[in-house]
Coordinates of C-alpha atoms and ligand atoms in Angstrom, one line a residue:
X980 CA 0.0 0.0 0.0
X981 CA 1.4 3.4 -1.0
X982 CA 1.8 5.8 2.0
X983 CA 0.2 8.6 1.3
X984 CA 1.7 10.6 4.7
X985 CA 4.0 13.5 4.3
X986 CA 7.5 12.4 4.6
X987 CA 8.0 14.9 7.6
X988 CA 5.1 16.9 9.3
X989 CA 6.2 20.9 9.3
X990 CA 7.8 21.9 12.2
X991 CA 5.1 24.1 14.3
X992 CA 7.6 26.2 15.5
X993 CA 8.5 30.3 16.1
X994 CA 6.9 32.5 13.3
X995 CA 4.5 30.0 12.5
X996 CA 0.5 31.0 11.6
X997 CA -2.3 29.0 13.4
X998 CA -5.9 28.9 12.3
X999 CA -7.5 28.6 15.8
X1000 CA -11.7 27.8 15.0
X1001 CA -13.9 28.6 18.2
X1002 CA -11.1 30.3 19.2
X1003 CA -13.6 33.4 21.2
X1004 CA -14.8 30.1 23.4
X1005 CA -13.5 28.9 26.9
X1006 CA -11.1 26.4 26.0
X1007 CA -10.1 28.4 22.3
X1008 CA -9.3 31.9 23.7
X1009 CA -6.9 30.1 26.6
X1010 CA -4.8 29.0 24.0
X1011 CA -4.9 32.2 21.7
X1012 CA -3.5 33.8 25.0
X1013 CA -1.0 30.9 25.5
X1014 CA 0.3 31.2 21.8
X1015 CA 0.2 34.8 21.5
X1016 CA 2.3 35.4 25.1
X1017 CA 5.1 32.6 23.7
X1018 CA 6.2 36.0 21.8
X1019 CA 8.2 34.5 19.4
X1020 CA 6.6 35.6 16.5
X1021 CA 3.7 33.1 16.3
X1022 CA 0.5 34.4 14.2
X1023 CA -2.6 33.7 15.4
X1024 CA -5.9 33.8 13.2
X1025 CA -9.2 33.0 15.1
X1026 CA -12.4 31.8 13.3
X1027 CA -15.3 31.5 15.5
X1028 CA -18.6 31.9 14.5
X1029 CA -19.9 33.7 17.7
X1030 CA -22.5 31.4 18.6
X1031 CA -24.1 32.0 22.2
X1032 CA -21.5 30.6 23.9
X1033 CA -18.4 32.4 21.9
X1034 CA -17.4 36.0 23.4
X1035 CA -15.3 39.0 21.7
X1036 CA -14.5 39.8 25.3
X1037 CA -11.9 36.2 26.1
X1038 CA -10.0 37.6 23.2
X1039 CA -9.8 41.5 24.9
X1040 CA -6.3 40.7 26.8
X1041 CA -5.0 39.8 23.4
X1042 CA -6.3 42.6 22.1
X1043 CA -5.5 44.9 24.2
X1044 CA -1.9 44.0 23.8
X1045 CA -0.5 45.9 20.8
X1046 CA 2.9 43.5 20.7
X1047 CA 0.3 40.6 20.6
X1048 CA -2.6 42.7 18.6
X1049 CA -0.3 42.8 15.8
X1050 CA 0.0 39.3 15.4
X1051 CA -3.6 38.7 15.8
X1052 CA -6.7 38.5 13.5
X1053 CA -10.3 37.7 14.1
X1054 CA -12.7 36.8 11.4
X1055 CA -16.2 36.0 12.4
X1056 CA -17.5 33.2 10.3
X1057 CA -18.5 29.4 10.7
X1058 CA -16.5 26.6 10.3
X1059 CA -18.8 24.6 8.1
X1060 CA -18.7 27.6 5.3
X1061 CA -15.8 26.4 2.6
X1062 CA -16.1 29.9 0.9
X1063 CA -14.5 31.7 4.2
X1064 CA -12.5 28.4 5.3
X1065 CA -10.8 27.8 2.1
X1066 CA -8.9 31.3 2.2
X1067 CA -7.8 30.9 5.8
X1068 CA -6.4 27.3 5.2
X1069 CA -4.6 28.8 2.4
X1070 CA -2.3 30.9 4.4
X1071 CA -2.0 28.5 7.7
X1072 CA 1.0 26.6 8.6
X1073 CA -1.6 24.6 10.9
X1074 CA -5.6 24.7 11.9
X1075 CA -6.6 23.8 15.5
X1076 CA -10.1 22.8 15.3
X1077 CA -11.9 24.1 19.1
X1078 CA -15.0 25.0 17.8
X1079 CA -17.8 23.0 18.3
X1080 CA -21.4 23.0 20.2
X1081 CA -20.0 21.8 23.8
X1082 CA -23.0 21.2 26.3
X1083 CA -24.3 17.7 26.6
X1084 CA -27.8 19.2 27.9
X1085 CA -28.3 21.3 25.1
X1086 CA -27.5 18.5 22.4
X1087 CA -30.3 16.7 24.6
X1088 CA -32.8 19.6 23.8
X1089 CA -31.4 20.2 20.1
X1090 CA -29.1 17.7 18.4
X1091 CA -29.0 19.6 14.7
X1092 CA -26.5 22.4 15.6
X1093 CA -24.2 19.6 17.3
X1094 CA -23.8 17.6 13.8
X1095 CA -24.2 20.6 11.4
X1096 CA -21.0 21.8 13.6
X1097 CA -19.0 18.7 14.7
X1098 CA -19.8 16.9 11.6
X1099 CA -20.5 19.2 8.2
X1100 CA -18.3 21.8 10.2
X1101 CA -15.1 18.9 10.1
X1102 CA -15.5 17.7 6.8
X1103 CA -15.0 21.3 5.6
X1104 CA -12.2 21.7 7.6
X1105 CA -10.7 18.7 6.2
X1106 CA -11.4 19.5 2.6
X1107 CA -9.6 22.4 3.0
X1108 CA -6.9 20.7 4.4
X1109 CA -6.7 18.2 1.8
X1110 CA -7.0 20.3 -0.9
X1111 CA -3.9 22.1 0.5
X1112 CA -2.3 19.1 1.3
X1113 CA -2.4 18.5 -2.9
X1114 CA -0.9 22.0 -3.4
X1115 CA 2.1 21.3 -1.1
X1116 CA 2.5 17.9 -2.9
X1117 CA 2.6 20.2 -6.7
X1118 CA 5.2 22.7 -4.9
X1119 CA 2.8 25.3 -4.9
X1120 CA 3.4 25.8 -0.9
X1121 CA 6.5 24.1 1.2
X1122 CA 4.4 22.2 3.5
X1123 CA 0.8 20.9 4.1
X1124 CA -0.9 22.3 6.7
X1125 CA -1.1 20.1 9.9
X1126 CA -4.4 19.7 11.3
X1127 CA -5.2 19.2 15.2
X1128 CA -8.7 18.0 16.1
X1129 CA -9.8 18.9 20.0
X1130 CA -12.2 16.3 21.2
X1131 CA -13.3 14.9 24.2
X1132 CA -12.7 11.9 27.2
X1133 CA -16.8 11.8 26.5
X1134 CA -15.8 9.8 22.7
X1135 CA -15.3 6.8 24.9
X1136 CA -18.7 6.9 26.7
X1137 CA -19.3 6.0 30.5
X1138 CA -16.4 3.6 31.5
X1139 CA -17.4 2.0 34.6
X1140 CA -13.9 0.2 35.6
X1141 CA -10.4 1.2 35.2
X1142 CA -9.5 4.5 32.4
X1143 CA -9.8 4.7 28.6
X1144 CA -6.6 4.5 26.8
X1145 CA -6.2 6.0 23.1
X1146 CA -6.8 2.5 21.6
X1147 CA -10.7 1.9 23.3
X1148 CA -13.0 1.7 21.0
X1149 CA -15.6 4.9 20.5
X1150 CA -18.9 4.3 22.3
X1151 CA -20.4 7.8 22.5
X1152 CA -24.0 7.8 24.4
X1153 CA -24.9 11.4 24.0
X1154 CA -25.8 13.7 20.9
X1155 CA -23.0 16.1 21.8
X1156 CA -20.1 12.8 22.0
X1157 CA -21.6 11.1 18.8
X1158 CA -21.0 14.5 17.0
X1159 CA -17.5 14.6 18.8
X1160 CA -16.7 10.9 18.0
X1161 CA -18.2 11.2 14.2
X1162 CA -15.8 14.1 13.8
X1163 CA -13.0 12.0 14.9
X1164 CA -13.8 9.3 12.2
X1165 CA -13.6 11.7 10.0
X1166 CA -10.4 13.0 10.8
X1167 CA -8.9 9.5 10.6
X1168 CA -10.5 8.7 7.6
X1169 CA -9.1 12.0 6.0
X1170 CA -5.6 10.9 7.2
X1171 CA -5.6 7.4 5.9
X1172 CA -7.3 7.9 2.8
X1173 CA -5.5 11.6 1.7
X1174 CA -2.6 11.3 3.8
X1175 CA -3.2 14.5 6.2
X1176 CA -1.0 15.3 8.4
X1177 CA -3.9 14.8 11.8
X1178 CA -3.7 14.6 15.5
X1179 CA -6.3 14.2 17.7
X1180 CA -6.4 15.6 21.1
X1181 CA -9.2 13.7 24.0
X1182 CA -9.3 16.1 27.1
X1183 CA -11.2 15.6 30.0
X1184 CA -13.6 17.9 31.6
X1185 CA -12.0 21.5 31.8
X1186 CA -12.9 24.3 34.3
X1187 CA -11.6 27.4 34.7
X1188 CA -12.1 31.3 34.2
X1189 CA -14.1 32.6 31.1
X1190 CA -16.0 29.1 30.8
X1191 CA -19.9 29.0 30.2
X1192 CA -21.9 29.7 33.0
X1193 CA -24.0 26.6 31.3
X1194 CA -21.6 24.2 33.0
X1195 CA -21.4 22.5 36.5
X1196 CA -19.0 24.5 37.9
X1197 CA -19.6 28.0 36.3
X1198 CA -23.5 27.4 36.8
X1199 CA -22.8 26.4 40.4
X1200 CA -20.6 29.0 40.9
X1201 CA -22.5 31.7 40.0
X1202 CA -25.8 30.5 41.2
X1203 CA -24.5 30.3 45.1
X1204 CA -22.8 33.6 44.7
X1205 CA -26.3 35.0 43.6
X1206 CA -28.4 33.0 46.3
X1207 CA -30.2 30.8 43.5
X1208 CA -30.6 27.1 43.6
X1209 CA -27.8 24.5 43.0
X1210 CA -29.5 22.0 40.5
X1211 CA -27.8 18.8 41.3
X1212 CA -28.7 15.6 38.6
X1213 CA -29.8 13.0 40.4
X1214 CA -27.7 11.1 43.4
X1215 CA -25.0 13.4 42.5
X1216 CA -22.4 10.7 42.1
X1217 CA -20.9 10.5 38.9
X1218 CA -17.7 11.0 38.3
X1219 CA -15.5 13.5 36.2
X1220 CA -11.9 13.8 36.0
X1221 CA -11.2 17.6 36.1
X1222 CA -8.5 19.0 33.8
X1223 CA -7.9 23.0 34.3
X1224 CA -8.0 25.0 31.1
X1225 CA -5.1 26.3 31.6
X1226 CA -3.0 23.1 31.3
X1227 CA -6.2 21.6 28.4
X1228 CA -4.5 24.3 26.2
X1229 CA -0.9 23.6 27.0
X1230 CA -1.9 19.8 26.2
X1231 CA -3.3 20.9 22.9
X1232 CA -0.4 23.1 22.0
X1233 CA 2.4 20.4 22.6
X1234 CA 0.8 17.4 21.0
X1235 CA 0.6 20.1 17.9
X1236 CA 4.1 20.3 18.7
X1237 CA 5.6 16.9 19.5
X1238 CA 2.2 14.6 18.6
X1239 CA 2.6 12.0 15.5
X1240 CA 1.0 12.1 12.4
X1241 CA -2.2 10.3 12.9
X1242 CA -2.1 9.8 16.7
X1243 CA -4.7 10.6 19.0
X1244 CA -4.0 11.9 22.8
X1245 CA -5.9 11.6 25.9
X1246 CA -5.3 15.3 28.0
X1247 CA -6.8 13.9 31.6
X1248 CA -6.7 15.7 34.4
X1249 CA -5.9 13.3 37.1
X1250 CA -7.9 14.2 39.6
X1251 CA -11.4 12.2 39.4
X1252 CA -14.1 13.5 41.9
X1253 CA -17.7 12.6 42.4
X1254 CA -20.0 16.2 41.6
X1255 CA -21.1 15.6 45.5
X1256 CA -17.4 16.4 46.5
X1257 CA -16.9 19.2 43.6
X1258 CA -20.5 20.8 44.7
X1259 CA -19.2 20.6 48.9
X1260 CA -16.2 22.4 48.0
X1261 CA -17.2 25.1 45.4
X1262 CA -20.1 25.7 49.1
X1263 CA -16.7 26.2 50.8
X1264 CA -15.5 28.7 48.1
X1265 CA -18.5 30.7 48.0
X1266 CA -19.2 30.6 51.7
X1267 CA -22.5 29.0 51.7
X1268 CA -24.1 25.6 52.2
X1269 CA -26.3 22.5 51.3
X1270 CA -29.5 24.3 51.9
X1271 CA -29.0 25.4 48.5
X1272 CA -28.2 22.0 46.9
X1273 CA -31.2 20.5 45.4
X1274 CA -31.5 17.1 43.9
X1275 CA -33.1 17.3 40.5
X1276 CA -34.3 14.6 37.8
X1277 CA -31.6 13.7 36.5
X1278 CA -29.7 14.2 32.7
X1279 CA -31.1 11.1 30.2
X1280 CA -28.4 8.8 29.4
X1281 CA -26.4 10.5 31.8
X1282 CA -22.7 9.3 31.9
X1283 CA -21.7 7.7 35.4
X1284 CA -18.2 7.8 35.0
X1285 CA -15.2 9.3 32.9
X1286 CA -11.5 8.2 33.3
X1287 CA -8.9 8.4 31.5
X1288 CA -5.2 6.9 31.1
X1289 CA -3.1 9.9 30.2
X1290 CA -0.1 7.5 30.2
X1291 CA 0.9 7.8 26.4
X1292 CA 1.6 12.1 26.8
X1293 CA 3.1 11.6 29.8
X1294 CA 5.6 9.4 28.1
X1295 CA 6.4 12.1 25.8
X1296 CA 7.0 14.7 28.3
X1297 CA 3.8 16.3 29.2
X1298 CA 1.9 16.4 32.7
X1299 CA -1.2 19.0 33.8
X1300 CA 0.6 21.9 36.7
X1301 CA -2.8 23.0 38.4
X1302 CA -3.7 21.5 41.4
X1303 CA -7.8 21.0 41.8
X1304 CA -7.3 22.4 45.8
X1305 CA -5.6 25.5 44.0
X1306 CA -7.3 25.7 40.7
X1307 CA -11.1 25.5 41.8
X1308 CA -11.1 28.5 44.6
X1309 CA -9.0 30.5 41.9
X1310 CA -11.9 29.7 39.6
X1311 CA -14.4 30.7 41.9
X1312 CA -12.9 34.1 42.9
X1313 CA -12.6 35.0 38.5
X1314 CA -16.2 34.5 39.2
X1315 CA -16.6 36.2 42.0
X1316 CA -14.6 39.6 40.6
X1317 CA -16.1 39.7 37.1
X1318 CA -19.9 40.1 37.1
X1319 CA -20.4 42.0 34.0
X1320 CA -18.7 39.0 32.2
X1321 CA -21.5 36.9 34.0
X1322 CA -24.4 39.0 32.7
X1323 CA -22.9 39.1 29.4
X1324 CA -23.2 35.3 29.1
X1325 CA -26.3 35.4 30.9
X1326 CA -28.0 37.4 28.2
X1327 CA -29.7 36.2 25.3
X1328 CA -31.3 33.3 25.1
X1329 CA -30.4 32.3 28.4
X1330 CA -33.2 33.1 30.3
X1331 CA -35.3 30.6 27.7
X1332 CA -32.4 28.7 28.0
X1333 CA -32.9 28.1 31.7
X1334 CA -36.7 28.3 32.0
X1335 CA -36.6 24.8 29.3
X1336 CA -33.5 23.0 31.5
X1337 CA -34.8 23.5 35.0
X1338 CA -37.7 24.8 35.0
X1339 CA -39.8 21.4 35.7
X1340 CA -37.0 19.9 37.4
X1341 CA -36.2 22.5 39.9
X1342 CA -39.8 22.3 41.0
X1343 CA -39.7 18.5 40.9
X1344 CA -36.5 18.9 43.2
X1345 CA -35.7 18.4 46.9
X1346 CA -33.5 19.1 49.6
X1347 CA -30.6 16.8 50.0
X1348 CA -29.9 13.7 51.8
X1349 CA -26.4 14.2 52.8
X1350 CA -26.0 11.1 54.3
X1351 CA -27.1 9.0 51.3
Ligands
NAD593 P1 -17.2 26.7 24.2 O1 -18.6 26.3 24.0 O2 -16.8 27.6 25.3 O3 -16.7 27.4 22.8 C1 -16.9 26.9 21.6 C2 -16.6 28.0 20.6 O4 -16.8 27.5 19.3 C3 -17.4 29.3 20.7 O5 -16.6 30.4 20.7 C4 -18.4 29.2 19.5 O6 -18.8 30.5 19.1 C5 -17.5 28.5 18.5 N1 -18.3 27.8 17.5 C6 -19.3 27.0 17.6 N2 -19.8 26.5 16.4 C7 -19.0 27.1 15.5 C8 -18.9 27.1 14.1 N3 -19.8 26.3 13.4 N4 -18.0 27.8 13.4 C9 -17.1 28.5 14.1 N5 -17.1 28.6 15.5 C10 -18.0 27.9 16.2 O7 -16.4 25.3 24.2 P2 -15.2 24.8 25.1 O8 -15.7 24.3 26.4 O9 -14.1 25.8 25.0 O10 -14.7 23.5 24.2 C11 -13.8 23.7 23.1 C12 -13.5 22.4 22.5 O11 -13.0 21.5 23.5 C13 -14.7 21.7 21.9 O12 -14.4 21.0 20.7 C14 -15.1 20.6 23.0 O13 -15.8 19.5 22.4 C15 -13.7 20.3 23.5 N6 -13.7 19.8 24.9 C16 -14.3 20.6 25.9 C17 -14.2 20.1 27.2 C18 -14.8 20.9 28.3 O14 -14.9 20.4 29.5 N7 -15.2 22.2 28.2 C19 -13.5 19.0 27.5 C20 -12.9 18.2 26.5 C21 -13.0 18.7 25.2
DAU594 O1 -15.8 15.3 29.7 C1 -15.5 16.3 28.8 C2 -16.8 17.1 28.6 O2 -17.1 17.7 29.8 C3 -16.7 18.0 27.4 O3 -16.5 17.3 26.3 C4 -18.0 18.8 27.3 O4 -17.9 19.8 26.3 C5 -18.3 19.5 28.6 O5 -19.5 20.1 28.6 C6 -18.2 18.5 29.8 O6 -19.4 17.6 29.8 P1 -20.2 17.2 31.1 O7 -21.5 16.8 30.7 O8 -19.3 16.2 31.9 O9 -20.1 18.6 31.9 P2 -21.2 19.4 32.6 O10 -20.6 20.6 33.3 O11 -22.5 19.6 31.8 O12 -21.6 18.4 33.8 C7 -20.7 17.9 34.7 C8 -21.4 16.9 35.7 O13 -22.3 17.7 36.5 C9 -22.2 15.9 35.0 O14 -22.2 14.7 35.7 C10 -23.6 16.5 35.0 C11 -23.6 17.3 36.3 N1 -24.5 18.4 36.3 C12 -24.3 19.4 35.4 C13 -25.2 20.4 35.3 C14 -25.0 21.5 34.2 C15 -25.5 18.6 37.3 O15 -25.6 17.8 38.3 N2 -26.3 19.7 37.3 C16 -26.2 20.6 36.3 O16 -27.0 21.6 36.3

């Protein structure tokens, strides 16, 4: 069989250009602020189509920073539109892929957006890549472009024993993962078949400042420090394996650095907690207590447990910094000192938003058993 791979992957290295998609997002803007402060000439272009969850103000330290302004560009566009992809892949030394629908609830409610983005979204990614992957092989540019798909721990569905390692086969149980783990496929079938040069990243649940006020630990954050209700799924005792955003991103930029061509990496955390144990200590953060907490019908098809084995980047150098103990009350006091951020993602349809998610169940809900 011919192998169609390049003979060496481009170096991603000072100077280069990187097309960051959903680059305005939580997980996206932390690495446009990692790349950027590496100063060493890096060029950072950021796609993002501005959905509800993508904000112009993640990007405003960058921004605000003329050494870092000037090697900065934002375009506001969608991922799955080839017309404003093509151009951008054109000039990239290498496209990080971060945009996506993210929250597992809202793929419950409405699946469409989740495949339209994580599916059609991919494939035009990976058209463009391929058709620039073909230009490099004609000379008409020194290398192909490499592309870096961010996915998720959630590919590998609940694991119940022991921690998925990067050869487990894909079991996805939600809308949101089967989008994540369809663009995946994808990716690899773009590789094998065109001879892309892909990596694949698989983090594990992120927290950290600028995140979605959608998710456990911004939601629960920001509802004790405003007196609301803490909506807790059912028994409260599944298990995530929390990764902060700050190391997610400096996983993603070194296996775009060191990962091999057609490799996938798992970016866990390390530090698995039950949401009973996170919820107790983001009380402790904010100052108040269980009275809040109450126990809510729970997510369908809700994942009891993710794990991951992040043996295989640990063997090539790379290990998360941010302690939970440290990282969590840090989180909470980002919260705490920027409420206009807050509103701002609180705005639009988030009222709706919230009404559809918890309405019913927060009046179906009760106080917890804290003994159970
Ligand atoms: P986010 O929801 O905060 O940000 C997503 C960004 O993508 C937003 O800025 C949004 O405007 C943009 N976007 C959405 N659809 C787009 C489209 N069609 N075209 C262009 N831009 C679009 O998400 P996040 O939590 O930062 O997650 C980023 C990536 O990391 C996602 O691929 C997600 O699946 C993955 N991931 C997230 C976590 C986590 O815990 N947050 C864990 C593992 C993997
Ligand atoms: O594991 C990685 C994934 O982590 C990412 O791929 C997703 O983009 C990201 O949203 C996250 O998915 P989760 O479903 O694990 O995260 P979420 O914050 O929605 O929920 C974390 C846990 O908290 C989960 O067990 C559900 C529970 N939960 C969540 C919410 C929003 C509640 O009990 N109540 C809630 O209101």
């Amino acid at each position: 069989m011919t192998d169609l791979r390049p003979d060496s992957a481009p170096a991603i290295g000072p100077g280069a250009h990187l097309l960051v998609t959903g680059g305005a997002g939580f997980i996206g803007s932390e690495l446009v602020r990692q790349l950027l402060a590496r100063r060493d000439g890096t060029r950072v272009t950021v796609l993002d189509k501005l959905t509800y969850a993508g904000n112009r103000a993640n990007l405003a330290e960058v921004e605000a920073d003329a050494g870092q302004a000037a090697r900065f560009t934002f375009v506001q566009g969608d991922i799955a539109d080839p017309s404003i992809v093509g151009p951008l892949a054109a000039e990239a030394d290498a496209i990080i892929n971060v945009a996506a629908e993210t929250h597992v609830d809202r793929s419950i409610l409405d699946p469409e957006a989740f495949l339209r983005t994580g599916v059609i979204g991919v494939h035009v990614l990976l058209e463009a890549v391929r058709g620039e992957t073909e230009r490099a092989r004609r000379g008409g540019r020194e290398h192909a472009p490499r592309f870096l798909q961010v996915s998720t721990d959630e590919v590998y569905g609940e694991v119940s024993e022991g921690r998925s390692t990067e050869t487990d086969a894909l079991a996805p149980r939600s809308p949101y993962a089967a989008a994540k783990a369809s663009g995946e496929l994808l990716v690899s079938a773009y590789a094998i078949t065109f001879g892309l040069d892909t990596v694949v990243t698989r983090g594990s649940n992120t927290y950290g400042p600028h995140q979605h006020p959608e998710k456990l630990i911004p939601l629960f954050t920001t509802n004790a420090l405003g007196g609301h209700p803490l909506p807790m799924y059912g028994d409260g005792m599944q298990i995530r394996d929390w990764l902060h955003v700050s190391d997610h991103a400096a996983g993603i930029d070194f296996v775009l650095r060191h990962g091999v061509t057609g490799e996938a990496y798992n970016v866990a955390g390390g530090t698995e907690l039950p949401n009973r144990e996170v919820i107790g200590r983001l009380l402790a953060a904010t100052g108040r207590d269980w009275s809040l907490v109450r126990t809510v019908p729970d997510r369908p098809g809700h994942d009891r447990r993710y794990a991951m084995d992040g043996s295989k980047l640990a063997a090539l150098g790379w290990r998360p910094r941010v302690d939970f103990a440290d990282g969590l009350p840090a989180t909470v006091a980002w919260y705490r000192d920027n409420p206009d951020w807050i509103a701002s993602a609180k705005s639009g349809d988030w009222d709706a938003y919230y009404a559809r998610q918890y309405g019913d169940r927060l009046a179906a809900g009760r106080a917890v058993d804290r003994t159970a």
